[in-house]
């Protein structure tokens, strides 16, 4: 049994809802009609893309042969989901097949998903760095135990999964050094993971409320934290004018965890939103589909996920208080772009 990583950044919820993994490249016909393995795929690609460089043809052929030939039924797949920065784990349940009626991503394999929407904070930083590969399909080699432990764990709580994965990482004697070169996308993802983990592990819930107020101030708002434990579900009050007497007033609820926020939790905040008021839900995790539906239907309601919070931190880092920058020490650097052709 092998463990594979796959990136499907252009798809949304189809992978989970319909139970498959896929690769793009829809200009390529059914791969089952191409013989002679990797060499046959290279010839077919060269004929279809006569202006492509040999290195590009070889790299694409490598992805196709891994997806078509080297993956096996029973292998485990690790699928990072870029839109909300979560990870899905499953077991491949079919050979390669071609879906001619699909509008996109016609090259597919069936998957039985075992764990869906896991926060990246469940896994160690070296494991996250490994699955940040720039390849569409790749073998996971150095941190297999972490992903298998998470997939097979009977404890579905985030804390339980994190403890189990940490124990698996401690037992592993494999070298954590990443083998891929540090291109821009890998460094960006690593930085985002570091910020998210720092906010999760180094702040208490009360401190996260204070941090949220500080982040809003960095964005140009006036913000204050309500009395802790007696806030009625509203943790921070924000406004534009210095005195806070001019509308709109913004009510903010904070949840300091990396799990999934449900619709009833969002509805509670929406119910506290008075006429002319705005409301923001801030979490380090994600939201259910039903929770997102409330956001679309409710005027003046905004849901910020962990990925949104990290983005705001990176965009406004220099405006944060010194003690927060010390908590999340970052340095701006120039790195090689993923599009560079060296």
Coordinates of C-alpha atoms in Angstrom, one line a residue:
X1 CA 0.0 0.0 0.0
X2 CA 1.2 3.5 -1.0
X3 CA 0.2 6.9 0.2
X4 CA -0.3 9.5 -2.5
X5 CA -0.8 13.3 -2.4
X6 CA -2.9 15.0 -5.0
X7 CA -3.8 18.7 -5.6
X8 CA -7.2 19.5 -7.1
X9 CA -7.1 23.3 -6.6
X10 CA -9.5 24.1 -9.4
X11 CA -12.4 22.1 -7.9
X12 CA -14.6 22.9 -5.0
X13 CA -16.8 20.3 -3.2
X14 CA -17.2 17.8 -6.0
X15 CA -14.3 15.6 -4.8
X16 CA -16.0 14.8 -1.5
X17 CA -19.6 14.9 -2.6
X18 CA -19.1 12.7 -5.6
X19 CA -16.3 10.5 -4.2
X20 CA -13.4 10.8 -6.6
X21 CA -10.0 12.3 -7.2
X22 CA -8.9 13.7 -10.5
X23 CA -6.4 15.5 -12.6
X24 CA -7.1 18.3 -15.1
X25 CA -5.6 18.4 -18.6
X26 CA -9.0 17.8 -20.2
X27 CA -7.4 18.3 -23.6
X28 CA -5.9 14.8 -23.2
X29 CA -8.2 12.0 -24.3
X30 CA -8.9 8.8 -22.4
X31 CA -5.5 7.6 -21.2
X32 CA -6.6 3.9 -21.4
X33 CA -6.2 4.2 -25.2
X34 CA -2.5 5.1 -24.9
X35 CA -0.1 2.1 -24.8
X36 CA 3.6 1.6 -23.9
X37 CA 3.5 3.2 -20.5
X38 CA 5.4 6.4 -19.8
X39 CA 7.1 6.4 -23.3
X40 CA 3.7 6.1 -25.0
X41 CA 2.3 9.0 -22.9
X42 CA 5.4 11.1 -23.7
X43 CA 4.9 10.5 -27.5
X44 CA 1.2 11.3 -27.2
X45 CA 1.9 14.5 -25.3
X46 CA 4.6 15.6 -27.7
X47 CA 2.3 15.1 -30.7
X48 CA -0.5 17.1 -29.0
X49 CA 1.9 19.9 -27.7
X50 CA 4.6 20.2 -30.4
X51 CA 5.9 23.5 -28.9
X52 CA 6.3 22.2 -25.3
X53 CA 9.8 21.7 -23.9
X54 CA 11.0 18.1 -23.4
X55 CA 11.3 18.7 -19.6
X56 CA 7.7 19.8 -19.5
X57 CA 6.5 16.8 -21.5
X58 CA 8.4 14.4 -19.2
X59 CA 7.0 16.0 -16.1
X60 CA 3.4 15.8 -17.4
X61 CA 3.9 12.2 -18.5
X62 CA 5.2 11.4 -15.0
X63 CA 2.0 12.7 -13.4
X64 CA -0.2 10.8 -15.9
X65 CA 1.6 7.5 -15.4
X66 CA 1.4 7.8 -11.6
X67 CA -2.3 8.5 -11.8
X68 CA -3.2 5.9 -14.4
X69 CA -0.8 3.1 -13.7
X70 CA 1.0 3.4 -10.3
X71 CA -1.9 4.2 -8.0
X72 CA -3.7 1.0 -6.9
X73 CA -7.0 0.2 -5.3
X74 CA -6.5 0.2 -1.6
X75 CA -3.8 3.0 -1.6
X76 CA -4.4 6.0 0.6
X77 CA -4.8 9.5 -0.8
X78 CA -4.0 12.8 0.9
X79 CA -5.9 15.6 -0.7
X80 CA -5.2 19.2 0.5
X81 CA -8.1 21.4 -0.1
X82 CA -6.8 24.9 -0.9
X83 CA -10.0 27.1 -0.6
X84 CA -10.4 26.5 3.2
X85 CA -6.9 25.1 3.8
X86 CA -8.1 21.7 5.1
X87 CA -7.0 18.1 4.3
X88 CA -9.1 15.1 3.1
X89 CA -8.0 11.5 3.6
X90 CA -9.4 8.5 1.8
X91 CA -8.8 5.1 0.2
X92 CA -8.7 4.6 -3.6
X93 CA -11.5 2.3 -4.6
X94 CA -11.3 2.1 -8.4
X95 CA -8.9 1.9 -11.3
X96 CA -8.4 4.9 -13.6
X97 CA -11.5 5.8 -15.6
X98 CA -12.4 8.6 -18.0
X99 CA -15.6 10.6 -17.5
X100 CA -16.6 11.9 -21.0
X101 CA -19.7 13.7 -19.8
X102 CA -17.9 15.8 -17.1
X103 CA -17.4 19.4 -17.9
X104 CA -13.9 19.4 -16.3
X105 CA -11.5 17.0 -14.7
X106 CA -12.4 13.9 -16.8
X107 CA -9.5 11.8 -15.6
X108 CA -10.7 10.2 -12.4
X109 CA -10.4 7.5 -9.7
X110 CA -13.1 6.6 -7.2
X111 CA -12.2 7.3 -3.5
X112 CA -13.9 6.3 -0.2
X113 CA -13.3 9.3 2.0
X114 CA -12.5 8.5 5.6
X115 CA -11.6 11.9 7.1
X116 CA -12.9 15.1 5.6
X117 CA -12.0 18.7 6.3
X118 CA -9.2 18.0 8.8
X119 CA -7.4 21.2 10.0
X120 CA -3.8 21.4 8.9
X121 CA -2.9 22.0 12.6
X122 CA -3.5 18.3 13.2
X123 CA -0.3 17.4 11.3
X124 CA 3.3 18.4 12.0
X125 CA 5.0 21.1 10.0
X126 CA 7.4 18.7 8.2
X127 CA 4.4 16.6 7.1
X128 CA 2.6 19.7 5.8
X129 CA 5.8 20.8 4.0
X130 CA 6.0 17.4 2.3
X131 CA 2.4 17.5 0.9
X132 CA 3.1 21.1 -0.3
X133 CA 4.8 19.5 -3.4
X134 CA 4.4 21.5 -6.6
X135 CA 3.4 18.2 -8.4
X136 CA -0.2 17.4 -9.1
X137 CA 0.3 13.7 -8.0
X138 CA 3.2 12.6 -5.8
X139 CA 4.2 9.8 -3.4
X140 CA 4.1 10.6 0.3
X141 CA 7.2 8.9 1.7
X142 CA 8.5 10.5 4.8
X143 CA 5.4 11.1 6.9
X144 CA 3.2 8.2 6.0
X145 CA 2.6 7.3 9.7
X146 CA 1.0 10.6 10.4
X147 CA -1.6 10.4 7.7
X148 CA -2.4 6.7 8.2
X149 CA -2.8 7.4 11.9
X150 CA -5.3 10.2 11.3
X151 CA -7.2 8.2 8.7
X152 CA -7.5 5.1 11.0
X153 CA -8.1 6.9 14.3
X154 CA -11.5 6.1 16.0
X155 CA -11.3 9.5 17.7
X156 CA -12.7 12.1 15.4
X157 CA -12.2 15.0 17.7
X158 CA -9.5 17.5 16.6
X159 CA -7.7 17.3 19.9
X160 CA -7.7 13.5 19.8
X161 CA -6.5 13.3 16.3
X162 CA -3.7 15.8 17.0
X163 CA -2.5 13.8 20.0
X164 CA -2.5 10.6 17.9
X165 CA -0.7 12.2 15.0
X166 CA 1.9 13.8 17.4
X167 CA 2.5 10.3 18.9
X168 CA 3.0 8.8 15.5
X169 CA 5.4 11.5 14.5
X170 CA 7.4 10.9 17.7
X171 CA 7.6 7.2 16.9
X172 CA 8.8 7.8 13.4
X173 CA 12.6 7.5 12.8
X174 CA 12.4 8.8 9.3
X175 CA 14.3 11.9 8.2
X176 CA 12.1 15.0 8.3
X177 CA 14.3 16.9 5.8
X178 CA 12.1 17.8 2.8
X179 CA 13.5 16.7 -0.5
X180 CA 11.9 19.3 -2.8
X181 CA 13.5 22.7 -3.3
X182 CA 11.9 25.6 -1.5
X183 CA 9.9 27.2 -4.2
X184 CA 7.6 30.2 -3.6
X185 CA 4.3 28.3 -3.1
X186 CA 5.9 25.9 -0.6
X187 CA 7.3 28.7 1.4
X188 CA 4.0 30.6 1.3
X189 CA 2.1 27.5 2.5
X190 CA 4.7 26.8 5.2
X191 CA 4.4 30.4 6.5
X192 CA 0.6 30.2 6.6
X193 CA 0.7 26.9 8.5
X194 CA 3.1 28.4 11.0
X195 CA 0.9 31.5 11.6
X196 CA -2.2 29.3 12.0
X197 CA -0.4 27.0 14.4
X198 CA 1.0 29.9 16.4
X199 CA -2.5 31.5 16.8
X200 CA -3.9 28.1 17.8
X201 CA -1.3 26.9 20.2
X202 CA 0.1 30.1 21.7
X203 CA -3.1 32.0 22.5
X204 CA -5.9 31.2 24.9
X205 CA -9.5 31.8 23.9
X206 CA -9.5 35.1 25.8
X207 CA -6.2 36.1 24.2
X208 CA -7.6 35.3 20.8
X209 CA -10.5 37.7 21.4
X210 CA -7.9 40.4 22.3
X211 CA -5.9 39.5 19.2
X212 CA -9.0 39.8 17.0
X213 CA -9.5 43.3 18.3
X214 CA -5.9 44.2 17.6
X215 CA -6.2 42.8 14.1
X216 CA -9.3 45.0 13.5
X217 CA -7.4 48.0 14.7
X218 CA -4.6 47.2 12.3
X219 CA -7.4 47.3 9.6
X220 CA -8.4 50.8 10.7
X221 CA -11.3 50.1 13.0
X222 CA -11.8 51.1 16.6
X223 CA -12.3 47.9 18.6
X224 CA -12.7 46.7 22.2
X225 CA -13.2 43.4 23.8
X226 CA -16.4 42.8 25.8
X227 CA -16.4 41.5 29.3
X228 CA -15.1 38.0 29.1
X229 CA -17.6 35.1 29.9
X230 CA -20.5 37.6 30.1
X231 CA -20.5 38.8 26.5
X232 CA -23.8 37.2 25.3
X233 CA -22.0 35.6 22.3
X234 CA -20.5 38.9 21.2
X235 CA -16.7 39.1 22.0
X236 CA -15.6 42.2 20.3
X237 CA -17.3 45.5 19.4
X238 CA -15.8 47.4 16.4
X239 CA -16.7 50.7 14.7
X240 CA -15.2 53.3 12.5
X241 CA -15.7 56.5 14.5
X242 CA -13.5 57.1 17.6
X243 CA -16.4 57.3 20.1
X244 CA -18.4 54.3 18.7
X245 CA -21.7 56.3 18.5
X246 CA -22.0 56.5 14.8
X247 CA -23.4 53.5 12.8
X248 CA -22.6 50.9 11.8
X249 CA -21.6 49.0 14.9
X250 CA -19.9 45.7 14.2
X251 CA -20.5 42.7 16.5
X252 CA -17.7 40.1 16.4
X253 CA -17.9 36.5 17.8
X254 CA -14.6 34.6 18.2
X255 CA -14.1 30.8 18.3
X256 CA -10.5 29.9 19.1
X257 CA -10.4 26.4 17.6
X258 CA -9.6 24.8 14.2
X259 CA -12.7 22.7 13.9
X260 CA -15.8 23.3 11.8
X261 CA -18.4 26.0 12.8
X262 CA -22.0 24.8 12.3
X263 CA -25.0 26.8 11.1
X264 CA -26.6 27.1 14.6
X265 CA -23.5 28.8 15.9
X266 CA -23.6 31.3 13.0
X267 CA -27.3 31.8 13.4
X268 CA -26.8 32.8 17.1
X269 CA -24.6 35.6 16.0
X270 CA -26.9 36.7 13.2
X271 CA -29.7 36.8 15.8
X272 CA -27.8 39.3 17.9
X273 CA -27.4 41.6 14.8
X274 CA -29.7 44.6 15.2
X275 CA -31.0 47.0 12.6
X276 CA -28.2 48.8 10.9
X277 CA -25.5 46.6 12.6
X278 CA -22.9 44.4 11.0
X279 CA -21.5 41.1 12.4
X280 CA -18.4 39.1 11.9
X281 CA -17.7 35.5 13.0
X282 CA -14.0 34.8 13.4
X283 CA -12.5 31.3 13.8
X284 CA -9.3 29.5 13.1
X285 CA -11.2 26.7 11.5
X286 CA -13.8 26.4 8.7
X287 CA -17.6 26.5 8.2
X288 CA -20.1 24.0 7.2
X289 CA -22.0 24.4 3.9
X290 CA -25.2 25.4 5.8
X291 CA -23.2 28.0 7.7
X292 CA -21.9 29.5 4.5
X293 CA -25.5 29.5 3.2
X294 CA -26.5 31.8 6.1
X295 CA -23.7 34.2 5.2
X296 CA -25.0 34.4 1.6
X297 CA -28.6 35.1 2.7
X298 CA -27.9 37.5 5.6
X299 CA -26.9 41.1 4.7
X300 CA -24.1 42.5 6.8
X301 CA -22.8 39.1 8.0
X302 CA -19.2 38.0 7.3
X303 CA -17.6 34.7 8.2
X304 CA -13.8 34.7 8.5
X305 CA -12.1 31.3 8.4
X306 CA -8.6 30.5 9.7
X307 CA -7.3 31.0 6.2
X308 CA -8.9 34.4 6.1
X309 CA -7.4 35.4 9.4
X310 CA -3.9 34.2 8.4
X311 CA -4.2 36.3 5.2
X312 CA -5.2 39.4 7.2
X313 CA -2.2 38.8 9.5
X314 CA 0.2 38.6 6.6
X315 CA -1.2 41.7 4.9
X316 CA -1.2 43.8 8.1
X317 CA 1.7 42.2 9.9
X318 CA 3.7 45.5 10.4
X319 CA 0.6 47.2 12.0
X320 CA 0.2 44.6 14.7
X321 CA 1.4 45.3 18.2
X322 CA 5.1 44.3 18.9
X323 CA 4.0 41.6 21.4
X324 CA 2.0 39.8 18.6
X325 CA 4.8 40.1 16.1
X326 CA 7.0 38.5 18.7
X327 CA 4.5 35.7 19.0
X328 CA 4.5 35.2 15.2
X329 CA 8.1 36.2 14.2
X330 CA 8.2 36.7 10.4
X331 CA 10.8 38.1 8.0
X332 CA 10.1 39.4 4.5
X333 CA 12.2 37.7 1.9
X334 CA 12.4 37.3 -1.9
X335 CA 12.1 33.7 -3.2
X336 CA 12.2 32.0 -6.5
X337 CA 8.8 32.1 -8.2
X338 CA 7.1 28.8 -9.1
X339 CA 7.0 30.1 -12.7
X340 CA 10.7 30.6 -13.0
X341 CA 12.3 28.4 -15.7
X342 CA 15.9 27.9 -14.6

